[in-house]
Coordinates of C-alpha atoms and ligand atoms in Angstrom, one line a residue:
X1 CA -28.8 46.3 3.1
X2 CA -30.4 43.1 4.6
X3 CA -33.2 43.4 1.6
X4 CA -30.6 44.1 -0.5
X5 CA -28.6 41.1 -0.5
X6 CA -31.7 38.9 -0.5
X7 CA -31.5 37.5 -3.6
X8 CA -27.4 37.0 -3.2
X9 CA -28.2 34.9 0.0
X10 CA -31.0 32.7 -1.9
X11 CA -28.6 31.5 -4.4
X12 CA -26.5 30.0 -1.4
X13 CA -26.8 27.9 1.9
X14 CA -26.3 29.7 4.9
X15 CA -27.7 27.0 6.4
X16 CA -24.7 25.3 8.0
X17 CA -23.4 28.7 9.2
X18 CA -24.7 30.9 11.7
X19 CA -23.3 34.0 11.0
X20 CA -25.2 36.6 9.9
X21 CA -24.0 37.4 5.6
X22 CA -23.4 40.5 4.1
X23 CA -23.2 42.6 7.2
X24 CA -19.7 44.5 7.0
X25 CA -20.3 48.2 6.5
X26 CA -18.7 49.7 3.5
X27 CA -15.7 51.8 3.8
X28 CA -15.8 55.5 3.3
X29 CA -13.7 57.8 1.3
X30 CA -15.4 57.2 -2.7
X31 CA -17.5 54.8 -4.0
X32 CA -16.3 52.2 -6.0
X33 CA -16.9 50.1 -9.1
X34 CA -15.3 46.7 -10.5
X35 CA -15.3 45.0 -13.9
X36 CA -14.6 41.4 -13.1
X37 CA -14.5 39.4 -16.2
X38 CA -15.6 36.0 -14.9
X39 CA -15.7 32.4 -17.1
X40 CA -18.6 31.1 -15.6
X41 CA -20.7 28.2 -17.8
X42 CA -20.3 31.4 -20.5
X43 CA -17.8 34.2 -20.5
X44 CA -19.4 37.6 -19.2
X45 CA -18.1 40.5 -17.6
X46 CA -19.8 41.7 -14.4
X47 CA -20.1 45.4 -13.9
X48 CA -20.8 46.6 -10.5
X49 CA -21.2 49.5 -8.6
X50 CA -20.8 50.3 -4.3
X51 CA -24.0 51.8 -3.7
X52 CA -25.3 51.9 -0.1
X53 CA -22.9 49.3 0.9
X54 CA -23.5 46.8 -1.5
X55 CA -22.3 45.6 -5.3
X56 CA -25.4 46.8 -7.4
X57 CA -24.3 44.5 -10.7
X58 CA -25.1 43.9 -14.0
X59 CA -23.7 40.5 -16.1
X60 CA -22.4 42.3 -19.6
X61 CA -22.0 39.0 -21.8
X62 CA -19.8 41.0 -24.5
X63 CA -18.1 43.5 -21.9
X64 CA -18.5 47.1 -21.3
X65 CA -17.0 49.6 -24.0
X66 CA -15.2 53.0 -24.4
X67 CA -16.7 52.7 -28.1
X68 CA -19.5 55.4 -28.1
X69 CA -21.3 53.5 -31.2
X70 CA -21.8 50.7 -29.5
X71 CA -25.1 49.5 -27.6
X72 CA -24.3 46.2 -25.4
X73 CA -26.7 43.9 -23.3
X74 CA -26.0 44.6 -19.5
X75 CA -28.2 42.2 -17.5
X76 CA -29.1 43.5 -14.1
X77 CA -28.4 40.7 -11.5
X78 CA -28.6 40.0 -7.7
X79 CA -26.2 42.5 -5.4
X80 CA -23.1 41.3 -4.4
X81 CA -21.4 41.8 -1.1
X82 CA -18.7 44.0 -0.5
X83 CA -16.5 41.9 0.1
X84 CA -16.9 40.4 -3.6
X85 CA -15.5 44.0 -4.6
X86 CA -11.6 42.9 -5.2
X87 CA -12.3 39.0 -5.7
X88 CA -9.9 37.1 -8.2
X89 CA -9.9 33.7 -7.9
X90 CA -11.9 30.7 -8.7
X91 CA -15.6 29.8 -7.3
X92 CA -15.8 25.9 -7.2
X93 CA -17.5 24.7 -10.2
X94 CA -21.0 22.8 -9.6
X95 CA -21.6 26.1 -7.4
X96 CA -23.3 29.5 -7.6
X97 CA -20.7 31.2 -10.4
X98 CA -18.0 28.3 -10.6
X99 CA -15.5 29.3 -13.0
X100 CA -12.5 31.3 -12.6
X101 CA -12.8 35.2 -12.1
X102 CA -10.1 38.1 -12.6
X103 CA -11.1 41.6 -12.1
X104 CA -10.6 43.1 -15.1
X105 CA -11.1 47.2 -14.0
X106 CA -11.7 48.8 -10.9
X107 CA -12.0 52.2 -9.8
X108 CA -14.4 55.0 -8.0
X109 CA -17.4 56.2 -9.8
X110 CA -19.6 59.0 -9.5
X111 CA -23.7 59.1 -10.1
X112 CA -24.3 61.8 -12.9
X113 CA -27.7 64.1 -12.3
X114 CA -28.3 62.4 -8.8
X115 CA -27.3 62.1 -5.6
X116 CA -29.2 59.0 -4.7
X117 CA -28.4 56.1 -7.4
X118 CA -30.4 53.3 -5.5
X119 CA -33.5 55.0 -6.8
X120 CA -32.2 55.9 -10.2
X121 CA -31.8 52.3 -10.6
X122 CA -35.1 51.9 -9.1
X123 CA -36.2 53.9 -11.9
X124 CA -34.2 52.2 -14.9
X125 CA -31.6 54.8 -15.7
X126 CA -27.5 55.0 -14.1
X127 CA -25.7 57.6 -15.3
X128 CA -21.9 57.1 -14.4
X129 CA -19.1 58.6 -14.4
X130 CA -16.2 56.1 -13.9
X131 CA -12.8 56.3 -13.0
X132 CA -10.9 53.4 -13.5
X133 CA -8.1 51.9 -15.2
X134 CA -9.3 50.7 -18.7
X135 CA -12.9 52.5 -18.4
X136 CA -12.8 56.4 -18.1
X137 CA -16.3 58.7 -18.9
X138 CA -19.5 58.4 -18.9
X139 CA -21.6 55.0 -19.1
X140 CA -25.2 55.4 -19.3
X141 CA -27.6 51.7 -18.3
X142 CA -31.0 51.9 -19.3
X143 CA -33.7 49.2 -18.5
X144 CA -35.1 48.1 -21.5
X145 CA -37.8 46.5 -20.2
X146 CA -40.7 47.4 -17.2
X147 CA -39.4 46.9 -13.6
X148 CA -39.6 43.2 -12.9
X149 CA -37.8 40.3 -10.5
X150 CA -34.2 41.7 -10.4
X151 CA -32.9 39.9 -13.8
X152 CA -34.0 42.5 -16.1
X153 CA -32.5 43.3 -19.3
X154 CA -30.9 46.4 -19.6
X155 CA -28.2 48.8 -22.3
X156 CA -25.2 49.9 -21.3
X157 CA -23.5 52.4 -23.6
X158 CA -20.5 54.9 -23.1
X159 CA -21.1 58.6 -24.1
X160 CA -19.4 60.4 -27.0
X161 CA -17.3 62.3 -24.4
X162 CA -13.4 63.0 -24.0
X163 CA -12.6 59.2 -23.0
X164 CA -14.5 57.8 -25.8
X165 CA -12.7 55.4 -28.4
X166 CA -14.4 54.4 -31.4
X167 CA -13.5 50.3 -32.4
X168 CA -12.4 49.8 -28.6
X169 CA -12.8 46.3 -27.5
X170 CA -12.5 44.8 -24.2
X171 CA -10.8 41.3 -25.2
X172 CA -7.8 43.1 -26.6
X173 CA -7.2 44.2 -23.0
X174 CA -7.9 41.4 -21.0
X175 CA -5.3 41.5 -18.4
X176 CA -6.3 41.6 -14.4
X177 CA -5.5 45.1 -13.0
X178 CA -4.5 43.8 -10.0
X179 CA -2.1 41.3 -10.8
X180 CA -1.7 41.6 -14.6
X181 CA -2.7 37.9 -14.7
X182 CA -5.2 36.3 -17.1
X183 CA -8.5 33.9 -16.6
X184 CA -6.3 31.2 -17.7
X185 CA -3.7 32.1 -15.1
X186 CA -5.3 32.7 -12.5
X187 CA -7.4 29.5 -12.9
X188 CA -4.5 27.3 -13.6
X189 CA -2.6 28.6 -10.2
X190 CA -5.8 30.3 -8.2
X191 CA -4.5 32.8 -4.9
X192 CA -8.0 32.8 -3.5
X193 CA -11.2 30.6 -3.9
X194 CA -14.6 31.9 -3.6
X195 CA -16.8 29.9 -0.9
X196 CA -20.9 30.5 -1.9
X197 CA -21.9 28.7 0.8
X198 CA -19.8 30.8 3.4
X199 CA -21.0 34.2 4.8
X200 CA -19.9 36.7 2.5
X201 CA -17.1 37.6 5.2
X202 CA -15.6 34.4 5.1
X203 CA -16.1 33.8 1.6
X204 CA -12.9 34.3 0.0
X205 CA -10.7 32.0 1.2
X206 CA -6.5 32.2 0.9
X207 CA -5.3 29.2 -1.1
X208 CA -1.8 30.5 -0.4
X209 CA -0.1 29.2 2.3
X210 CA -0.1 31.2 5.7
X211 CA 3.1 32.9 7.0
X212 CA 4.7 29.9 9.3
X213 CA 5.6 30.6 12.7
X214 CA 8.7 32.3 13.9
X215 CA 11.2 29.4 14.2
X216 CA 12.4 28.4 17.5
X217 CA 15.7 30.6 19.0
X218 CA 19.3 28.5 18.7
X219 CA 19.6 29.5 22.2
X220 CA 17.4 26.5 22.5
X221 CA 18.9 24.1 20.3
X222 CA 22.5 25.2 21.6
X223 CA 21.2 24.5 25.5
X224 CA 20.1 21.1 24.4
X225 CA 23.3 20.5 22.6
X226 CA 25.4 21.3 25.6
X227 CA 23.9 19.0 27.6
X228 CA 24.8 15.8 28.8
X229 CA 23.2 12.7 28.5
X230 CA 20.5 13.9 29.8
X231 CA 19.0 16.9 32.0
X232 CA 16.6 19.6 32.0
X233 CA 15.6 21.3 28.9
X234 CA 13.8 24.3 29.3
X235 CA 11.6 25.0 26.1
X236 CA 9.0 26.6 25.0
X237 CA 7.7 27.7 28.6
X238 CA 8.4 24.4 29.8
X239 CA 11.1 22.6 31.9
X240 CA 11.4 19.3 30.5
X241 CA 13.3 16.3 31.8
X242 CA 15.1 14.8 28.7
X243 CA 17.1 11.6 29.0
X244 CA 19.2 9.1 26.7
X245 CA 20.3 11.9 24.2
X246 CA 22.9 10.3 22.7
X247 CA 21.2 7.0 21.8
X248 CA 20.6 6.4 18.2
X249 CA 17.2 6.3 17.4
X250 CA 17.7 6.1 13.6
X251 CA 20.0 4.5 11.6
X252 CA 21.6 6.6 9.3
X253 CA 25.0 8.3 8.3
X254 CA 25.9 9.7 11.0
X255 CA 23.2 8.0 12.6
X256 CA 20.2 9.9 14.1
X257 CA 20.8 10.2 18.1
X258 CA 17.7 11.0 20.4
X259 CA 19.5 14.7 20.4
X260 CA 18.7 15.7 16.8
X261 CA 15.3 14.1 16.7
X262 CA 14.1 16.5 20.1
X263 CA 15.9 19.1 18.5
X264 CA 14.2 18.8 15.5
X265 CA 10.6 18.0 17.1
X266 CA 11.4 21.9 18.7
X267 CA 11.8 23.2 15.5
X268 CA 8.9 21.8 13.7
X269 CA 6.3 21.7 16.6
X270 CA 5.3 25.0 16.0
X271 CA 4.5 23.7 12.1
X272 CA 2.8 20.9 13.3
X273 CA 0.7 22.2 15.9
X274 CA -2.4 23.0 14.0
X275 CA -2.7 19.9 12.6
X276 CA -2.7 18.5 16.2
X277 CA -4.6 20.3 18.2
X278 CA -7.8 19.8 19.7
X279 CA -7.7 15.8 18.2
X280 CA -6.6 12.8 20.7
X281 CA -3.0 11.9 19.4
X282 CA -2.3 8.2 18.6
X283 CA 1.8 7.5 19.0
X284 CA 3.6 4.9 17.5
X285 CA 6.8 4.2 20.1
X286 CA 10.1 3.5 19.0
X287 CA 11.9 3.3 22.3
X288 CA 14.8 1.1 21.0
X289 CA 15.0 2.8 17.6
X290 CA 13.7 2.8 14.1
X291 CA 15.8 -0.3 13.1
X292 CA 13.7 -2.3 16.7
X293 CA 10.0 -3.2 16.4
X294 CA 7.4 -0.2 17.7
X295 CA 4.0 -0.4 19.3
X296 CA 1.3 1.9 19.1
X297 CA 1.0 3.9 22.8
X298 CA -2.1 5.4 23.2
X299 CA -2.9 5.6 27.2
X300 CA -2.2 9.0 28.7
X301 CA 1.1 7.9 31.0
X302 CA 0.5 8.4 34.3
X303 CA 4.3 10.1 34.6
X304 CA 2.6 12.7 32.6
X305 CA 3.1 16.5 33.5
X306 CA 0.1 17.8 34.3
X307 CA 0.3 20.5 32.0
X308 CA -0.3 17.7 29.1
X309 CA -3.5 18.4 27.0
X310 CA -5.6 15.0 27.6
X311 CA -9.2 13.5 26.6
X312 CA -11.3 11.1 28.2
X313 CA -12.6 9.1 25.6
X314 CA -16.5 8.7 26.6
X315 CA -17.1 5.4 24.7
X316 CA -13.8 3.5 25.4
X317 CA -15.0 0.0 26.2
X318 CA -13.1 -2.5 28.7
X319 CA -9.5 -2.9 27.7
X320 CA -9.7 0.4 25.5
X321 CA -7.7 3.5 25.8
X322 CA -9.4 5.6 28.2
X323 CA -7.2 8.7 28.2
X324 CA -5.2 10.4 25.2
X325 CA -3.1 13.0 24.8
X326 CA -3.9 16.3 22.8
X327 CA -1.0 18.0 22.4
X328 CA -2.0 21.8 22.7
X329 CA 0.8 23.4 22.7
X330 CA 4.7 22.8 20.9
X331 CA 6.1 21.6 24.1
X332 CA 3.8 18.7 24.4
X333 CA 5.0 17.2 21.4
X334 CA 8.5 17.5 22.2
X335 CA 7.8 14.9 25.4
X336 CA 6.0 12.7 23.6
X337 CA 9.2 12.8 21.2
X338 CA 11.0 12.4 24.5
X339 CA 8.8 9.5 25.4
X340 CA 10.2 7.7 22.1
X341 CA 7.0 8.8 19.7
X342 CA 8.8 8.7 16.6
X343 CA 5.9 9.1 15.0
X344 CA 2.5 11.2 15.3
X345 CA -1.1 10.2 14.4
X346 CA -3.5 12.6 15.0
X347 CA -7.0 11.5 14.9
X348 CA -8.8 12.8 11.9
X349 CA -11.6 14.0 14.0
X350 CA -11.5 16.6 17.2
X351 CA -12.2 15.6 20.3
X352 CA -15.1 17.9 20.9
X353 CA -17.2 15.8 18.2
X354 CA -15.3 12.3 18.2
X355 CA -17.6 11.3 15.2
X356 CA -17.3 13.7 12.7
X357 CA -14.5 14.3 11.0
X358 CA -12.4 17.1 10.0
X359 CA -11.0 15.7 6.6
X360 CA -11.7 13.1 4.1
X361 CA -8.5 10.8 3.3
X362 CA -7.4 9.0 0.1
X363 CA -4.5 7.0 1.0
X364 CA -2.3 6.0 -2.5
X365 CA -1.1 3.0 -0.7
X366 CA 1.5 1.7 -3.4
X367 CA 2.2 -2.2 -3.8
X368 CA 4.9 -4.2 -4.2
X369 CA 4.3 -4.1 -7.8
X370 CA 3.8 -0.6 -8.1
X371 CA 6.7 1.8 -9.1
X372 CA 6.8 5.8 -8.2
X373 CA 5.8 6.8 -11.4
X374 CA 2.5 4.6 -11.5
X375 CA 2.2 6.2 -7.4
X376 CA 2.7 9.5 -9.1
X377 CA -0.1 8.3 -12.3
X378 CA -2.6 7.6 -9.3
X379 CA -2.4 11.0 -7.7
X380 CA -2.3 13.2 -10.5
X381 CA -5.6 11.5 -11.7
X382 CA -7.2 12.3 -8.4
X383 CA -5.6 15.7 -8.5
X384 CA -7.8 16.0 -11.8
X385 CA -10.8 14.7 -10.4
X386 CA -10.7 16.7 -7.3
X387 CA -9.7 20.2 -9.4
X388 CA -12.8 19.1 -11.8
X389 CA -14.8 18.7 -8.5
X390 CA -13.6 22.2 -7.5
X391 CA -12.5 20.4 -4.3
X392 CA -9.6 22.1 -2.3
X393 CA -7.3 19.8 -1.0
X394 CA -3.7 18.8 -0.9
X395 CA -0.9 15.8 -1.0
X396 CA 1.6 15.1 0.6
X397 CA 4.3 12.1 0.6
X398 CA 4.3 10.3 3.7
X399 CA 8.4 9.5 4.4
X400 CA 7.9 5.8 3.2
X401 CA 6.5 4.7 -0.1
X402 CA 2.8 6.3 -0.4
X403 CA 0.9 9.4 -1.1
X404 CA -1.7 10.9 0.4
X405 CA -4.6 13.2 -0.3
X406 CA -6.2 15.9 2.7
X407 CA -9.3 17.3 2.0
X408 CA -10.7 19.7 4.2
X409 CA -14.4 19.3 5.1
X410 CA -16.9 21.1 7.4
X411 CA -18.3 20.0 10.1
X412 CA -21.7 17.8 10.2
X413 CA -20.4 15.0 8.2
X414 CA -19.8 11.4 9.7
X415 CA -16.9 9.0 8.9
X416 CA -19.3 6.7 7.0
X417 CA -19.8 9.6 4.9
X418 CA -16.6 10.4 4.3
X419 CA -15.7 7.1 3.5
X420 CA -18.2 6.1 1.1
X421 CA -17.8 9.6 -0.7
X422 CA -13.8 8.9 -1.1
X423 CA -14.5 5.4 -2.4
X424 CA -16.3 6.7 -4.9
X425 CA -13.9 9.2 -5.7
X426 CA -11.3 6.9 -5.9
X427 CA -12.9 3.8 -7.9
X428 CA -13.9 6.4 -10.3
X429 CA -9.8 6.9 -10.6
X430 CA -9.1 3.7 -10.3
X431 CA -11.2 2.9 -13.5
X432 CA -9.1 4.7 -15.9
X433 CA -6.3 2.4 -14.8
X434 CA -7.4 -0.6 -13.6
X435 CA -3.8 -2.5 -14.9
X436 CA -2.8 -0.3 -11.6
X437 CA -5.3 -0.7 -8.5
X438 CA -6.5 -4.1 -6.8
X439 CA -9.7 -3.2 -4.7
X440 CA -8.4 -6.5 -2.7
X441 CA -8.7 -6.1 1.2
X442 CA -5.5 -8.7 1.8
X443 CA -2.3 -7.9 0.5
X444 CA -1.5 -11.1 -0.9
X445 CA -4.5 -11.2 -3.0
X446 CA -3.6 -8.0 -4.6
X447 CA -1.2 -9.0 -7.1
X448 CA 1.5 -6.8 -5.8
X449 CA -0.7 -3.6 -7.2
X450 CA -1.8 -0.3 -5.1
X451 CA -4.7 0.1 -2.9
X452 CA -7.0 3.5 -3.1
X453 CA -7.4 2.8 0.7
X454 CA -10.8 4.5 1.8
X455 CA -11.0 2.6 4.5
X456 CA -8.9 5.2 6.9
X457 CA -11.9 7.1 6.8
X458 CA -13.1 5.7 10.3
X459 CA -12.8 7.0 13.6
X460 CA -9.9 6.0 15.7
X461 CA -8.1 4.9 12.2
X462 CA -5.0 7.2 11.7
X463 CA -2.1 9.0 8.8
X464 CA 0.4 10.4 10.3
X465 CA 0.6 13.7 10.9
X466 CA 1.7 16.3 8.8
X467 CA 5.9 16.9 9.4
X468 CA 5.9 13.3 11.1
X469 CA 9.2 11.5 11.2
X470 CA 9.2 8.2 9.9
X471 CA 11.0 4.9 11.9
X472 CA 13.2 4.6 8.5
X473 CA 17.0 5.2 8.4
X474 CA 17.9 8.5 7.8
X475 CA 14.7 9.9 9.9
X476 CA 12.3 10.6 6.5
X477 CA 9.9 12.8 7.0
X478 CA 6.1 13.1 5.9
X479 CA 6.1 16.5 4.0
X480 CA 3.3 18.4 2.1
X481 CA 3.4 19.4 -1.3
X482 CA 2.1 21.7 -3.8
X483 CA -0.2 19.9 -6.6
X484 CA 2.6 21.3 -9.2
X485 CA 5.1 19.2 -7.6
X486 CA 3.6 15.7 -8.3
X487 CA 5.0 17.0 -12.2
X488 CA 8.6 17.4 -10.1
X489 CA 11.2 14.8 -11.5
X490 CA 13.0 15.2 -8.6
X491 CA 10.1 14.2 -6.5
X492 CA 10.1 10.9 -4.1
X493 CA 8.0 9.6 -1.5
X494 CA 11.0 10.0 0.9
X495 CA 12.6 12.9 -0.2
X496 CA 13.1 14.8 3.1
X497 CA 14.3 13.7 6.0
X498 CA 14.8 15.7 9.9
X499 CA 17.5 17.0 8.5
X500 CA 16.5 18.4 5.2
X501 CA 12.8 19.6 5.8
X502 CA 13.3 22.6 7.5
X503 CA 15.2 24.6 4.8
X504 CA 12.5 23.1 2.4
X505 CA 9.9 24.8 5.0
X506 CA 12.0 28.0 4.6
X507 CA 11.8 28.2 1.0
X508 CA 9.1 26.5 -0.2
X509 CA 6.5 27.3 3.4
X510 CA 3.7 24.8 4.1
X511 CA 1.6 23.6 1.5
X512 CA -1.4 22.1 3.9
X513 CA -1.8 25.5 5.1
X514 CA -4.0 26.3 3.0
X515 CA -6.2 23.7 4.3
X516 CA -6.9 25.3 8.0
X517 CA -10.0 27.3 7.1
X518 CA -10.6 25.7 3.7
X519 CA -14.0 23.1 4.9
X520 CA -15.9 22.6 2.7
X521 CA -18.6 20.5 1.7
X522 CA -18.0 17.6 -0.3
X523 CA -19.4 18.0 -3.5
X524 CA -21.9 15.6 -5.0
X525 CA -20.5 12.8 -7.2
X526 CA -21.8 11.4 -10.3
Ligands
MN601 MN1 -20.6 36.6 -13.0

């Protein structure tokens, strides 16, 4: 099989990935075949066939036929992993295949006159006898030409047999058998993308958001309600001494008391935690309230528990933090919401590799000047520019007045890359409505208009996270979205608050999580 997939492998870089591709055994009960009709730089239907655990394909520009009259090219291409078998999605376009792929027929097949089709293709002649949804019979692929490289031309043709139809075309049935979906469909709202450059068992990636945890039990809640001004909490695991509950920590009507901020820190650590985890967690401290000045807290306290994730940060010079917190598990971010964090800035890299981080950042910083709807101009453009890039990513509004823009990116990249690589991205955006964006570094110079701000692409430089409260009245909260929503006239920067985002989460789920296992490389720009 390793021979096999040779030429699949080539096409892509394994380079940045260990693992071995192509390896998964194929499963046993029939062999299979697919039809995916896939708009790559030309329409074209691939045809392939499970044989010895691989995809044996041929690219059929016009489509296979149940019209017995008819001769069409079937070009024989590269194997394709198993795993490629049920693939509908998109491949990233600038990549191996980009375009948008539905499969189009799919079924079990049988080799007619042999029992071992490797070496009747070896020898330029399939006979097949197919079982599938919109193909039924007997196709027949004959090499047309002398063996040569592995992109030979070849005829497919269906027999004169019971399942024949003369005049039968496959564009008047070009529906997905899986999900009855189109090209156009699926490439407008894509479940699945397909990675090239990942090992074939990784490749297809969910763009769909993952199941969120189960929520937290009222038992909880109602034990921190009961209390009095302060006490013991035990949650998640953890006893937890909570104090000054019924201080107002946001303005608000009814105000916002310490009480309803832990109790809603509970419920959404669970959310939050993978966008925390493993990264040294800047906190900006509101003690005295939202409505009081803050201060960023970054030292490890030494009233700590010691059950508190921390780093030692290897490189902090005199006067520098030397300790952080890493919250690792929910009940460490409901004492650092106890310690008066009202809000949470994880570092965009993981402490394991301070210097390379996880996700590149476009930050729609609006000015005073700019109004939602040129805020909402700016980030649809990059949502264009990023779809055209085949770039997975997400936005999300950030509680105050801004927008920003996650992109997921694998690991060997340094913030100088990933900040040079958004500026580009962005002044590219920023050139289509320059009446909008001031490339300015001080406020006051720029006019009152928005910034693309790259420059958060450094290390130690912070958003906040994901879910984050914000020190506004009303406790708004930084919420992902769908890409679909930035068209929602209902949508505002500050839409959601602590108490409004968790039925949102129930209905709507997570957005961002289809960025955890989405890294990608950035692709090259122009
Ligand atoms: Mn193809």
């Amino acid at each position: 099989m390793t021979a096999k997939l040779a030429t699949y492998r080539r096409k892509r870089d394994f380079a940045r990935t260990p693992e071995p591709a192509g390896e998964l055994p194929a499963e046993a009960g029939g062999a299979r075949f697919v039809v995916q009709r896939h708009r790559a730089s030309r329409l074209h239907y691939d045809l392939r066939f499970e044989i010895d655990g691989v995809l044996v394909s041929w690219a059929v520009p016009k489509g296979p036929t149940l019209d017995p009259s008819v001769r069409r090219l079937a070009v024989h291409v590269e194997d394709h992993p198993i795993e490629y078998l049920h693939f509908e999605g998109v491949i990233p376009s600038g990549e191996y295949g980009g375009g948008d792929v539905i499969v189009w027929d799919t079924g079990t097949w049988e080799p007619v006159h042999t029992d071992d089709p490797a070496a009747a293709v070896a020898a330029g002649e399939l006979h097949a006898e197919v079982r599938g949804e919109k193909l039924r019979g007997r196709l027949v692929l004959v090499r047309r030409d002398g063996p040569g490289d592995g992109s030979e031309q070849w005829m497919l043709l269906h027999k004169h047999d019971e399942h024949a139809v003369d005049g039968w075309d496959p564009e008047d049935h070009p529906a997905s058998v899986l999900t009855g979906r189109s090209n156009e469909e699926v490439k407008a709202d894509p479940d699945r993308l397909w990675r090239s450059d990942a090992p074939a068992a990784e490749a297809s990636v969910s763009l769909l958001p993952d199941p969120l945890p189960d929520p937290l039990s009222d038992e909880a809640i109602d034990d921190l309600e009961a209390m009095g001004r302060q006490g013991t909490w035990e949650i998640f695991g953890r006893r937890l001494r909570v104090t000054n509950l019924d201080k107002v920590l946001f303005p608000g009507d009814p105000p916002v008391t310490k009480r309803e901020f832990l109790a809603y820190t509970a419920r959404i650590a669970p959310v939050v935690l993978p966008y925390l985890e493993g990264r040294a967690l800047n906190l900006h401290r509101y003690p005295n309230g939202a409505d009081r000045s803050g201060f960023w807290h970054k030292q490890l306290p030494d009233h700590a528990p010691d059950w508190l994730g921390s780093w030692d940060n290897p490189e902090a010079d005199d006067g520098e933090t030397t300790t952080y917190i890493v919250a690792g598990e929910p009940a460490a971010l409901v004492w650092v919401a106890n310690f008066g964090a009202l809000e949470w800035h994880p570092w965009t890299s993981r402490t394991t590799a301070m210097h390379e981080p996880t996700y590149a950042l476009v930050d729609l910083d609006p000015g005073e000047s700019t109004s939602w709807d040129d805020l909402l101009v700016l980030a649809r453009l990059h949502r264009t520019a990023l779809d055209h890039l085949g770039v997975t990513a997400r936005a999300k509004v950030t509680g105050r007045r801004g927008i920003q823009i996650w992109i997921p990116i694998v690991a060997g990249y340094t913030f100088d890359d990933t900040r040079a690589w958004v500026e580009r991205l962005s002044r590219t955006v920023g050139q289509v409505v320059p009446e909008l964006v001031s490339w300015k570094w001080e406020v006051k110079a720029r006019g009152g208009l928005a910034r693309l701000d790259y420059t958060q692409n450094a290390i130690n430089k912070t958003l906040v996270a994901p879910y984050s409260p914000r020190p506004a009245a009303g406790a708004p909260v930084s919420v992902p979205i769908t890409w679909d929503e930035l068209d929602d006239p209902a949508l505002r920067p500050d839409r959601w608050t602590i108490r409004t985002v968790l039925d949102r989460l129930e209905t709507a789920g997570d957005p961002f999580r289809a960025l955890l296992g989405a890294a990608q490389e950035l692709s090259e720009l122009t």
